[in-house]
Short mmCIF file of C-alpha atoms in Angstrom, two decimals:
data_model
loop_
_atom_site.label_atom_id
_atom_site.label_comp_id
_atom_site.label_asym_id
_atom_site.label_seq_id
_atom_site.Cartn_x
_atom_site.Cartn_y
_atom_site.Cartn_z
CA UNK M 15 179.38 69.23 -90.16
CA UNK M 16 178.42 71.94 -87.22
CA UNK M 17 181.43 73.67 -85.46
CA UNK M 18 182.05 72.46 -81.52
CA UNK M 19 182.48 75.79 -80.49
CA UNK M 20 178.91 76.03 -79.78
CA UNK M 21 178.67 73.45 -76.84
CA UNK M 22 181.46 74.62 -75.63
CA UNK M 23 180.61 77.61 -75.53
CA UNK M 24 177.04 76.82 -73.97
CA UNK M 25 179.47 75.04 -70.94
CA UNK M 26 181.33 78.29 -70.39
CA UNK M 27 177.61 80.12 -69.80
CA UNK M 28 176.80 77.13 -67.54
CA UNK M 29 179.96 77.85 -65.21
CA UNK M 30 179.51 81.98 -65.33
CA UNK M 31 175.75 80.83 -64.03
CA UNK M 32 177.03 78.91 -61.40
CA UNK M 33 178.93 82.25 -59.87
CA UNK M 34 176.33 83.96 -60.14
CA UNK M 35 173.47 81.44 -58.81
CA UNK M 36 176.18 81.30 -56.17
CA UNK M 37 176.24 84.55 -55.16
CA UNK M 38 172.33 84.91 -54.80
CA UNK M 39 172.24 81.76 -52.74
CA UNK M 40 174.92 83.09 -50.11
CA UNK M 41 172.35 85.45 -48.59
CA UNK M 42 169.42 82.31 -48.37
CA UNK M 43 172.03 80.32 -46.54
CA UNK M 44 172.54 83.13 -43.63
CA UNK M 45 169.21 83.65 -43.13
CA UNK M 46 168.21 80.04 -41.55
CA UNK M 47 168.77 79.17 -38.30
CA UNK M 48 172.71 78.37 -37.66
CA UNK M 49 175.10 78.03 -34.67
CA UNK M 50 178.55 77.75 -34.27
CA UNK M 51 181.06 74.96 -32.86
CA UNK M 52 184.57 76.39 -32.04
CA UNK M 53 185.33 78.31 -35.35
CA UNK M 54 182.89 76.84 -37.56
CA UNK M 55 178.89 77.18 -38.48
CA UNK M 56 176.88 74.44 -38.24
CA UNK M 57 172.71 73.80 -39.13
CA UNK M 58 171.12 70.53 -38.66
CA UNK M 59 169.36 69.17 -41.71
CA UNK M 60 165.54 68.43 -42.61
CA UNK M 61 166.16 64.72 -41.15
CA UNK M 62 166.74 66.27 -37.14
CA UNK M 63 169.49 63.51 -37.44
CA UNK M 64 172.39 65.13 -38.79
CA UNK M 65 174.48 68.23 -39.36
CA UNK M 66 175.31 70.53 -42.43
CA UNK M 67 178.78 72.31 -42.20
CA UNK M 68 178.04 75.92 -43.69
CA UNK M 69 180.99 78.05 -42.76
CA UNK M 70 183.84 79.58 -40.98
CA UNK M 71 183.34 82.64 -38.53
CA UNK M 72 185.97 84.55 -40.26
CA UNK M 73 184.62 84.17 -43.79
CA UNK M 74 186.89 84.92 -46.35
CA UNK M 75 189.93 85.43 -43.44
CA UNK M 76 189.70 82.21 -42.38
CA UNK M 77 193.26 81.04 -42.19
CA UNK M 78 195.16 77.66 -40.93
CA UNK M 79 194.50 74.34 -41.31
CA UNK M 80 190.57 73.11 -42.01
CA UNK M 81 189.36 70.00 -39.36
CA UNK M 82 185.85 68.84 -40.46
CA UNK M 83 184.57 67.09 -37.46
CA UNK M 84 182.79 63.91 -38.33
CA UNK M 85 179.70 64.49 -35.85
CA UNK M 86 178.88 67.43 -33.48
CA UNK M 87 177.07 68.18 -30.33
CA UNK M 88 174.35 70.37 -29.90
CA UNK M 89 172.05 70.74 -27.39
CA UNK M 90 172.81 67.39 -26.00
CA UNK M 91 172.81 65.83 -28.88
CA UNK M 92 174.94 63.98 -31.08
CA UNK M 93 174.71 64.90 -35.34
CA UNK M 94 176.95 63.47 -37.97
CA UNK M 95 178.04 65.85 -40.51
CA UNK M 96 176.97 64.47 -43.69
CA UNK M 97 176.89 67.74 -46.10
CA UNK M 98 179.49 70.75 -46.70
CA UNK M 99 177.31 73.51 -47.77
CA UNK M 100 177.05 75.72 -50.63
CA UNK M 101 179.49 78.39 -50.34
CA UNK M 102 180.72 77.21 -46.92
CA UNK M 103 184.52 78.47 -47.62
CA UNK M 104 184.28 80.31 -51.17
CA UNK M 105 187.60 82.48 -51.63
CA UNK M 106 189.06 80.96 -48.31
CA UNK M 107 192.46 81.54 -49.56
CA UNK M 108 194.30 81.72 -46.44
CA UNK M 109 193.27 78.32 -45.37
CA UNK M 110 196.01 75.66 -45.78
CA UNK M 111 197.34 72.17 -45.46
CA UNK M 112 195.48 68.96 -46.39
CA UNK M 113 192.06 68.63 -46.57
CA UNK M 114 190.69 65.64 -45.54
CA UNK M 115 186.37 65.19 -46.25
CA UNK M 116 185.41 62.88 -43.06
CA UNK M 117 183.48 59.06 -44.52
CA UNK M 118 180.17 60.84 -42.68
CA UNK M 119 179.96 63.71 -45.46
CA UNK M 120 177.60 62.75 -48.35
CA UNK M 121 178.03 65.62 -50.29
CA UNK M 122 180.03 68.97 -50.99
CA UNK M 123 177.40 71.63 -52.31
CA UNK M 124 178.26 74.67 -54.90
CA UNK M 125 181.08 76.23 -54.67
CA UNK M 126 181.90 75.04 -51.42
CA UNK M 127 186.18 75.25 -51.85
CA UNK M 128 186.02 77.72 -54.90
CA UNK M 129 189.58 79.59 -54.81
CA UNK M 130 190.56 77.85 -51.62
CA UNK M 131 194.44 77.77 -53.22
CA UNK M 132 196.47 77.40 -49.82
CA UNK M 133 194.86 73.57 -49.18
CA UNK M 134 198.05 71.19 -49.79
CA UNK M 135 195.79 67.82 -50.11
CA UNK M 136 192.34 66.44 -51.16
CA UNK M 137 191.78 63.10 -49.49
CA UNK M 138 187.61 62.62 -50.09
CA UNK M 139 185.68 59.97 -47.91
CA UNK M 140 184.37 56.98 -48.49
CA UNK M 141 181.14 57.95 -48.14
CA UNK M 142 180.86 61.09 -50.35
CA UNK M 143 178.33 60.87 -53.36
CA UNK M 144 178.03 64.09 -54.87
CA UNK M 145 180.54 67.10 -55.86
CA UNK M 146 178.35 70.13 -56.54
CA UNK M 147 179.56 72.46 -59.22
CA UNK M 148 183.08 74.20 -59.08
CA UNK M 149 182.79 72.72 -55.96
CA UNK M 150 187.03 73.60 -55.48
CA UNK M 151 186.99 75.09 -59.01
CA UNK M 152 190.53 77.39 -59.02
CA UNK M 153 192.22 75.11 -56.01
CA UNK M 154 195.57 75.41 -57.74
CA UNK M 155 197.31 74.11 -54.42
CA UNK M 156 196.63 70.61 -54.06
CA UNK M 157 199.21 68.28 -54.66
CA UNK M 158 199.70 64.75 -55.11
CA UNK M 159 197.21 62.09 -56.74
CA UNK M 160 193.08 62.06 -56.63
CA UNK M 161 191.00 59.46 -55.94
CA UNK M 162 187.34 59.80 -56.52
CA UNK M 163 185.76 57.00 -54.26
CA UNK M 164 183.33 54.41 -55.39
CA UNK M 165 180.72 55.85 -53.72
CA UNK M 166 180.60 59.25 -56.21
CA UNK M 167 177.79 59.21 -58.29
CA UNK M 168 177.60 62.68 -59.68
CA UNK M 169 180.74 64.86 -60.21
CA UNK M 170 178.76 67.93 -61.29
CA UNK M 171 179.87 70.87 -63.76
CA UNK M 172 183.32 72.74 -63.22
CA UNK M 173 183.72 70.74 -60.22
CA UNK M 174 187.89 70.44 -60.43
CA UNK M 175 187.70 73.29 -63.12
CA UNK M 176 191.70 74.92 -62.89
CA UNK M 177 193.23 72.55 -60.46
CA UNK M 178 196.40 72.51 -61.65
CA UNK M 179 198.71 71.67 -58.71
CA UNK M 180 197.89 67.81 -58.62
CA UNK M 181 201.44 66.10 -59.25
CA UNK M 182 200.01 62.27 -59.74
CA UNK M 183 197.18 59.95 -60.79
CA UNK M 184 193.66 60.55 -61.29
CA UNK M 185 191.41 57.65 -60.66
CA UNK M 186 187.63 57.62 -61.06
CA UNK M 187 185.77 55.21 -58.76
CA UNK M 188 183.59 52.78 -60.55
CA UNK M 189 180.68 54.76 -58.93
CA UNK M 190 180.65 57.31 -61.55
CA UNK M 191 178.45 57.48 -64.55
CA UNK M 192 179.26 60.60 -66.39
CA UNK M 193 181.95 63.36 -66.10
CA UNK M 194 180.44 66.34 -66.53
CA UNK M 195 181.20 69.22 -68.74
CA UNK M 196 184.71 70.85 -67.76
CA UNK M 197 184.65 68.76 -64.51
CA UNK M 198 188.98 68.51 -64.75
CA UNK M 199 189.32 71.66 -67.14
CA UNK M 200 192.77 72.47 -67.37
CA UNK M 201 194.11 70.26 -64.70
CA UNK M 202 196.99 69.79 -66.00
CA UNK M 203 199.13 68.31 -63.53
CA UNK M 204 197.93 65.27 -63.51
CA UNK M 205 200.19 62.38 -64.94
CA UNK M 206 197.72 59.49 -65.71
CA UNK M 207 194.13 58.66 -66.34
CA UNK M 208 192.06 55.39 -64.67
CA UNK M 209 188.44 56.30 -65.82
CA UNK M 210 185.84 53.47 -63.80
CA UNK M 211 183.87 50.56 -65.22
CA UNK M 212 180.53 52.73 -64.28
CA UNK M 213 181.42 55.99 -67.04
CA UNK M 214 178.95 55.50 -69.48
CA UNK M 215 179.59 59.22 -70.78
CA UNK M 216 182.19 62.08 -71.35
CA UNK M 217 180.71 65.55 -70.96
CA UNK M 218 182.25 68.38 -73.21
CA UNK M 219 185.93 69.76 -72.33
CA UNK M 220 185.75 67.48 -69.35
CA UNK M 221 189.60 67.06 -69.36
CA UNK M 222 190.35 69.96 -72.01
CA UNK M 223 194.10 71.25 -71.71
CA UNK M 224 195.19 68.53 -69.27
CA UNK M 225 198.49 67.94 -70.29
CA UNK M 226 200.31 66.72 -67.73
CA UNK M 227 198.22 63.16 -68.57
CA UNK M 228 201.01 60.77 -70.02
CA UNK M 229 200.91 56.73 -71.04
CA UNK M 230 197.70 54.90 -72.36
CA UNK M 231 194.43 56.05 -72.26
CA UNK M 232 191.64 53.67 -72.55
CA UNK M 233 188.06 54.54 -72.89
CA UNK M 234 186.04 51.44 -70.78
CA UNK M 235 183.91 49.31 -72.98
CA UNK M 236 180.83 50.83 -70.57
CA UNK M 237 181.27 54.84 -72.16
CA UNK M 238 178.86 54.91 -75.08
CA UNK M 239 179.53 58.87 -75.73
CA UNK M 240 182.89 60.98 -75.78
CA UNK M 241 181.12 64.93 -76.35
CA UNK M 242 183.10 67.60 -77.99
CA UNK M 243 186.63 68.76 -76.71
CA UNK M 244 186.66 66.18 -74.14
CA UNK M 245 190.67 65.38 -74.31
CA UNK M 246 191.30 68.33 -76.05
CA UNK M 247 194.77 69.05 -76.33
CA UNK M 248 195.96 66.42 -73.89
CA UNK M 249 199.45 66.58 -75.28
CA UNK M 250 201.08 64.26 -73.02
CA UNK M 251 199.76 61.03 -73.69
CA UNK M 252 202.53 58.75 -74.78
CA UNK M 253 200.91 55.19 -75.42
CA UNK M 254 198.07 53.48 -76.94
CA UNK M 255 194.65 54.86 -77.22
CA UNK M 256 191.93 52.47 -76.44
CA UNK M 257 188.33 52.95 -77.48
CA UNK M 258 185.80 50.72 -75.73
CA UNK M 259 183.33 48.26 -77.83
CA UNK M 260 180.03 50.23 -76.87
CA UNK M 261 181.35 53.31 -78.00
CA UNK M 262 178.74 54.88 -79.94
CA UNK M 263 179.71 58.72 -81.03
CA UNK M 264 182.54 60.68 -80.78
CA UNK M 265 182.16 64.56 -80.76
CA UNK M 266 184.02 67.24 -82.64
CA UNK M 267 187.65 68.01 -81.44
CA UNK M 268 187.54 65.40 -79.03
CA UNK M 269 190.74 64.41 -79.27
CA UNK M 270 192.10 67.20 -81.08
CA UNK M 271 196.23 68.19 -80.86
CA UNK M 272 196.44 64.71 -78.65
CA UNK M 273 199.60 64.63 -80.50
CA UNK M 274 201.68 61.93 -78.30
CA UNK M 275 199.54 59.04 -79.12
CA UNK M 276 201.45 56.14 -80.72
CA UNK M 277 199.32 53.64 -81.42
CA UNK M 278 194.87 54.06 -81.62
CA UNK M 279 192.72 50.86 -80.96
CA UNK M 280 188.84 50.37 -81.58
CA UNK M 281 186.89 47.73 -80.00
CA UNK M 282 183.89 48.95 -81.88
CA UNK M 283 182.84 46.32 -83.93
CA UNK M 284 180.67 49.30 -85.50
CA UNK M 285 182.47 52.71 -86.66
CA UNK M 286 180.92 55.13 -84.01
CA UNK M 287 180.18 57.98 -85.54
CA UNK M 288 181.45 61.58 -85.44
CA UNK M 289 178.64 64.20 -83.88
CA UNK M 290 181.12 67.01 -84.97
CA UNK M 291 184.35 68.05 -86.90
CA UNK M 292 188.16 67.54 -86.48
CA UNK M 293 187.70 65.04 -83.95
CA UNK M 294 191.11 63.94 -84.64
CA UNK M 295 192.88 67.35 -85.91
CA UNK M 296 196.23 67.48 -85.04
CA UNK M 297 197.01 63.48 -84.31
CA UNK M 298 200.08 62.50 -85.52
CA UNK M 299 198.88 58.77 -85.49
CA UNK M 300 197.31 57.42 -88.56
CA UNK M 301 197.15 53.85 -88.19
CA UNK M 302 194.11 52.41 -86.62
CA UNK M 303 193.32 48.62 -85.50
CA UNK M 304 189.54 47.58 -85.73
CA UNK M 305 188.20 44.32 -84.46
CA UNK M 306 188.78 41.00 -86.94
CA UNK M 307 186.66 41.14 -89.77
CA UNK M 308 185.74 45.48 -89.43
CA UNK M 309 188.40 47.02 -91.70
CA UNK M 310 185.70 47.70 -94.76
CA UNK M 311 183.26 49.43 -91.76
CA UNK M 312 186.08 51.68 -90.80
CA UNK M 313 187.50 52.51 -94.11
CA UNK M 314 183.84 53.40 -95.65
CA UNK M 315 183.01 55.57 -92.73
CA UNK M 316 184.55 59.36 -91.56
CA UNK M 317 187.70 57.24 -89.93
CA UNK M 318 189.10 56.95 -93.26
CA UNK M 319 190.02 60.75 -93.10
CA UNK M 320 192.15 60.38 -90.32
CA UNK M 321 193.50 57.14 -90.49
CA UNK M 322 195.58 56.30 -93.51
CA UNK M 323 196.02 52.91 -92.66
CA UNK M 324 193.44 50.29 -91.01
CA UNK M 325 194.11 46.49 -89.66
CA UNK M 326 192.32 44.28 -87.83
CA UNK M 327 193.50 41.85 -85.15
CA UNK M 328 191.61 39.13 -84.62
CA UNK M 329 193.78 38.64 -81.10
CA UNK M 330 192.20 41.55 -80.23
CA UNK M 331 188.70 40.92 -80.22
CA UNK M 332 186.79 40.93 -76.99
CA UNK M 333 185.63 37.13 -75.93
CA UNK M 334 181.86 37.05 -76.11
CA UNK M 335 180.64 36.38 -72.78
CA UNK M 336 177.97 33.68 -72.95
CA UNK M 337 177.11 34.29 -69.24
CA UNK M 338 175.99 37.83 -70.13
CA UNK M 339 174.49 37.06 -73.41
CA UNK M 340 173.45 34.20 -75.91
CA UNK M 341 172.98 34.04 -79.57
CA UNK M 342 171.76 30.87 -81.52
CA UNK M 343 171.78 28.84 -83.62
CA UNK M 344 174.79 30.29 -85.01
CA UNK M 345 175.72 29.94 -88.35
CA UNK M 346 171.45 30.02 -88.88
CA UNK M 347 169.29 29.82 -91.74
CA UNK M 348 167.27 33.10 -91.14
CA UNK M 349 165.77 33.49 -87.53
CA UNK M 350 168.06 34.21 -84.81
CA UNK M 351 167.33 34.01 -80.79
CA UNK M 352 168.84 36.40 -78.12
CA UNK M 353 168.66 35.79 -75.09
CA UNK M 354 170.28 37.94 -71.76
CA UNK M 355 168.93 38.75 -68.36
CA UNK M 356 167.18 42.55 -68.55
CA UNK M 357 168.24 43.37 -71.82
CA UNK M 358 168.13 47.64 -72.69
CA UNK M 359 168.69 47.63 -76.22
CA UNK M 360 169.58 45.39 -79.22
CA UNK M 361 171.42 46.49 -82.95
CA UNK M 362 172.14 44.47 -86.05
CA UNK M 363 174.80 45.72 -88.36
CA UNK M 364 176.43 44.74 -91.32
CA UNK M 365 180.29 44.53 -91.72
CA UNK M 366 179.83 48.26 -93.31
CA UNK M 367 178.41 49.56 -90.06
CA UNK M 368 175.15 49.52 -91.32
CA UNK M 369 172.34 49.38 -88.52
CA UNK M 370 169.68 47.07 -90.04
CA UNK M 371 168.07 46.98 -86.81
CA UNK M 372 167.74 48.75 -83.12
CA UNK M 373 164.93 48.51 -80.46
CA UNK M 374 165.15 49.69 -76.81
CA UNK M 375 163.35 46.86 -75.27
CA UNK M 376 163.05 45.13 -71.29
CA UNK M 377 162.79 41.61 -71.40
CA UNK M 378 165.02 38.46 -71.73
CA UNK M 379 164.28 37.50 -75.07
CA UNK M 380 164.12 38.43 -78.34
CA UNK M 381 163.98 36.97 -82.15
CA UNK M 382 165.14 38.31 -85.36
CA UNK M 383 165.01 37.27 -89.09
CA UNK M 384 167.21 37.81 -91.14
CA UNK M 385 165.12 36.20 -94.15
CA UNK M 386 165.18 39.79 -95.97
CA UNK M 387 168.91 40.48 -95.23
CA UNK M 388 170.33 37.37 -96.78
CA UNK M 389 173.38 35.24 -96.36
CA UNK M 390 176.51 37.00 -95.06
CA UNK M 391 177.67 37.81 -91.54
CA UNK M 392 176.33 40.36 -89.46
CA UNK M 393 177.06 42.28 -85.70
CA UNK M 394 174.49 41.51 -83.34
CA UNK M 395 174.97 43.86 -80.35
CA UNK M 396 173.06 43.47 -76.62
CA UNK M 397 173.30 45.80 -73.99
CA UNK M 398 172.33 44.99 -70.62
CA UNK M 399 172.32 46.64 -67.35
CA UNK M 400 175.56 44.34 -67.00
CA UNK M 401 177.30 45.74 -69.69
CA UNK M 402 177.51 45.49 -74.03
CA UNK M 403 178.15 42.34 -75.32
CA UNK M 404 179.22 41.94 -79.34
CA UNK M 405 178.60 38.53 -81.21
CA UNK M 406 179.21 37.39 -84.90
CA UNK M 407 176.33 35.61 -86.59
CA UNK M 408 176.91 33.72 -90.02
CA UNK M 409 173.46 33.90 -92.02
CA UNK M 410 173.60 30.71 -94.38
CA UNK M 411 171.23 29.79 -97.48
CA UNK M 412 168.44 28.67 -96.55
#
């Protein structure tokens, strides 16, 4: 297998760019047309209809408590602010107590809090839908839980990167489709983890080195890929590790020196398999429960090295949901129908984990024989833009 040093080491390029990139945008930013309201710059955006919060007057000496208005007035008129600029308050140090990101803002652009330690609080509106890269990347000062609203789509690289003053729970809205690579690097003040329905993936070291994470983890059945180093050593965990049913790969050192885990759960009716090495190095767990029926999947596949001993339990096993999905006839003599509103993709496995079968297809309908497979039973697997949904067929003689 390859080492996961390397796309970890291709993240730690992509944050040194962002500085830089940073830096050569600072100059762009001063050169359009901007005005200022009490202590702070303003411009108004492409749309004429609202306002893009770009600065303080004093810079880097900018000191006291931060207000972001929610609309301004210029010239008569009225603007909501709906973006904090790139750069706005980059090495704002002296700035402190809570910062509260009005339900008008949209999004925080690059760098926009980098080293701002003094702020006390994060409190992020309702509205917000993008964090730009290391957009408060080194705010060691904030306190307290973090809720990422519904409403975030995109929380881009670095974006939390060193925040390690947060003293409670980190939940991620069910907005949010991927964390990005080292998004909550060492953050390790944080004492649980909620991740949303939305996540479909985990970028590499999202969560690297945060320690302070304690209880259960569970990955949601919609996260089809964990990449390398994402819980790397997250010590603190103290409960039951949950991996979701549409879990499809698992990179290298994922969930390496995650020594606290006591007990490690996989809905995956198929053995995802590992992209990388040592995905489990350092676990002190080594029993693993499958779904009813998977044991012989798990124990032929890479799991095996890690996990000593492997059960099923059938109480365990996710209810097929016939709204989402339906299979029939079931037991059948060969062809099988599937049926599901706007299905993405289809697989057919055998209880080794074999894929005998995958399309990417849009439709509502699809049939399969199993004529050449034979008798036996088999893992038919339909995603949807709903969700994954896992059903047992029984192939019979014909």
């Amino acid at each position: 297998m390859k080492s996961s040093f390397l796309p970890f080491k291709k993240a730690l390029c992509a944050v040194i760019s962002i500085f830089v990139l940073g830096a050569m945008g600072t100059t762009h930013v001063h050169a359009q047309t901007y005005f200022t309201i009490g202590q702070l710059y303003f411009q108004i955006n492409a749309d004429s209809i609202s306002a893009t919060l770009i600065g303080h007057v004093d810079g880097m000496e900018a000191a006291g408590e931060l207000i972001i208005p929610t609309s301004i007035n210029y010239n008569g008129n009225d603007y909501p602010v709906t973006r904090i600029g790139k750069n706005s308050f980059i090495s704002c140090g002296r700035l402190t107590g809570p910062l509260t990101i009005p339900n008008t803002v949209t999004s925080i652009g690059e760098n926009a809090f980098l080293a701002c330690s003094g702020l006390t609080e994060l409190h992020l509106g309702s509205a917000l839908d993008t964090i730009g890269p290391a957009a408060f990347y080194g705010c060691k000062g904030f306190t307290g839980s973090l809720t990422i609203p519904n409403s975030v789509r995109a929380i881009e690289i670095a974006a939390f990167y060193g925040c390690t003053g947060f003293t409670g729970a980190l939940t991620i809205g069910n907005g949010l489709k991927r964390v990005e690579n080292a998004a909550f690097y060492k953050c390790n003040g944080f004492t649980s983890l909620d991740l949303g329905d939305a996540v479909a993936s985990i970028a590499t070291s999202a969560f690297w080195g945060c320690t302070g994470f304690s209880g259960s983890l569970t990955i949601p059945n919609s996260v089809t890929i964990v990449e390398p180093n994402a819980f790397r050593n997250c010590s603190g965990f103290t409960g039951t590790l949950t991996l979701g049913m549409a879990l499809d790969s698992i990179g290298g050192e994922t969930f390496r020196n995650c020594s606290g885990f006591t007990e490690v759960v996989s809905l995956a009716t198929v053995p995802p398999v590992f992209t990388f090495e040592d995905v489990f190095a350092g676990f002190s767990c080594t029993k693993l429960t499958v779904p009813c029926g998977c044991v012989s999947a798990y124990e032929n596949s890479e799991w095996h090295d890690y996990f000593t001993t492997i059960v099923d339990d059938c109480s365990k096993v996710p209810e097929f949901d016939e709204q989402m999905a339906s299979v029939y006839p079931n037991p059948t003599n060969g062809t099988l129908c599937i049926e599901a509103e706007n299905i993405e993709a289809i697989g057919i496995f055998n209880l080794l984990g074999e894929k005998l079968y995958e399309a990417s297809t849009m439709g509502n309908r699809l049939e399969y024989d199993f004529g050449p497979q034979g008798p036996g039973v088999y893992i038919v697997r339909i995603q949807t833009d709903k969700g994954t949904a896992a059903k047992r067929v029984v192939v019979k003689d014909k």
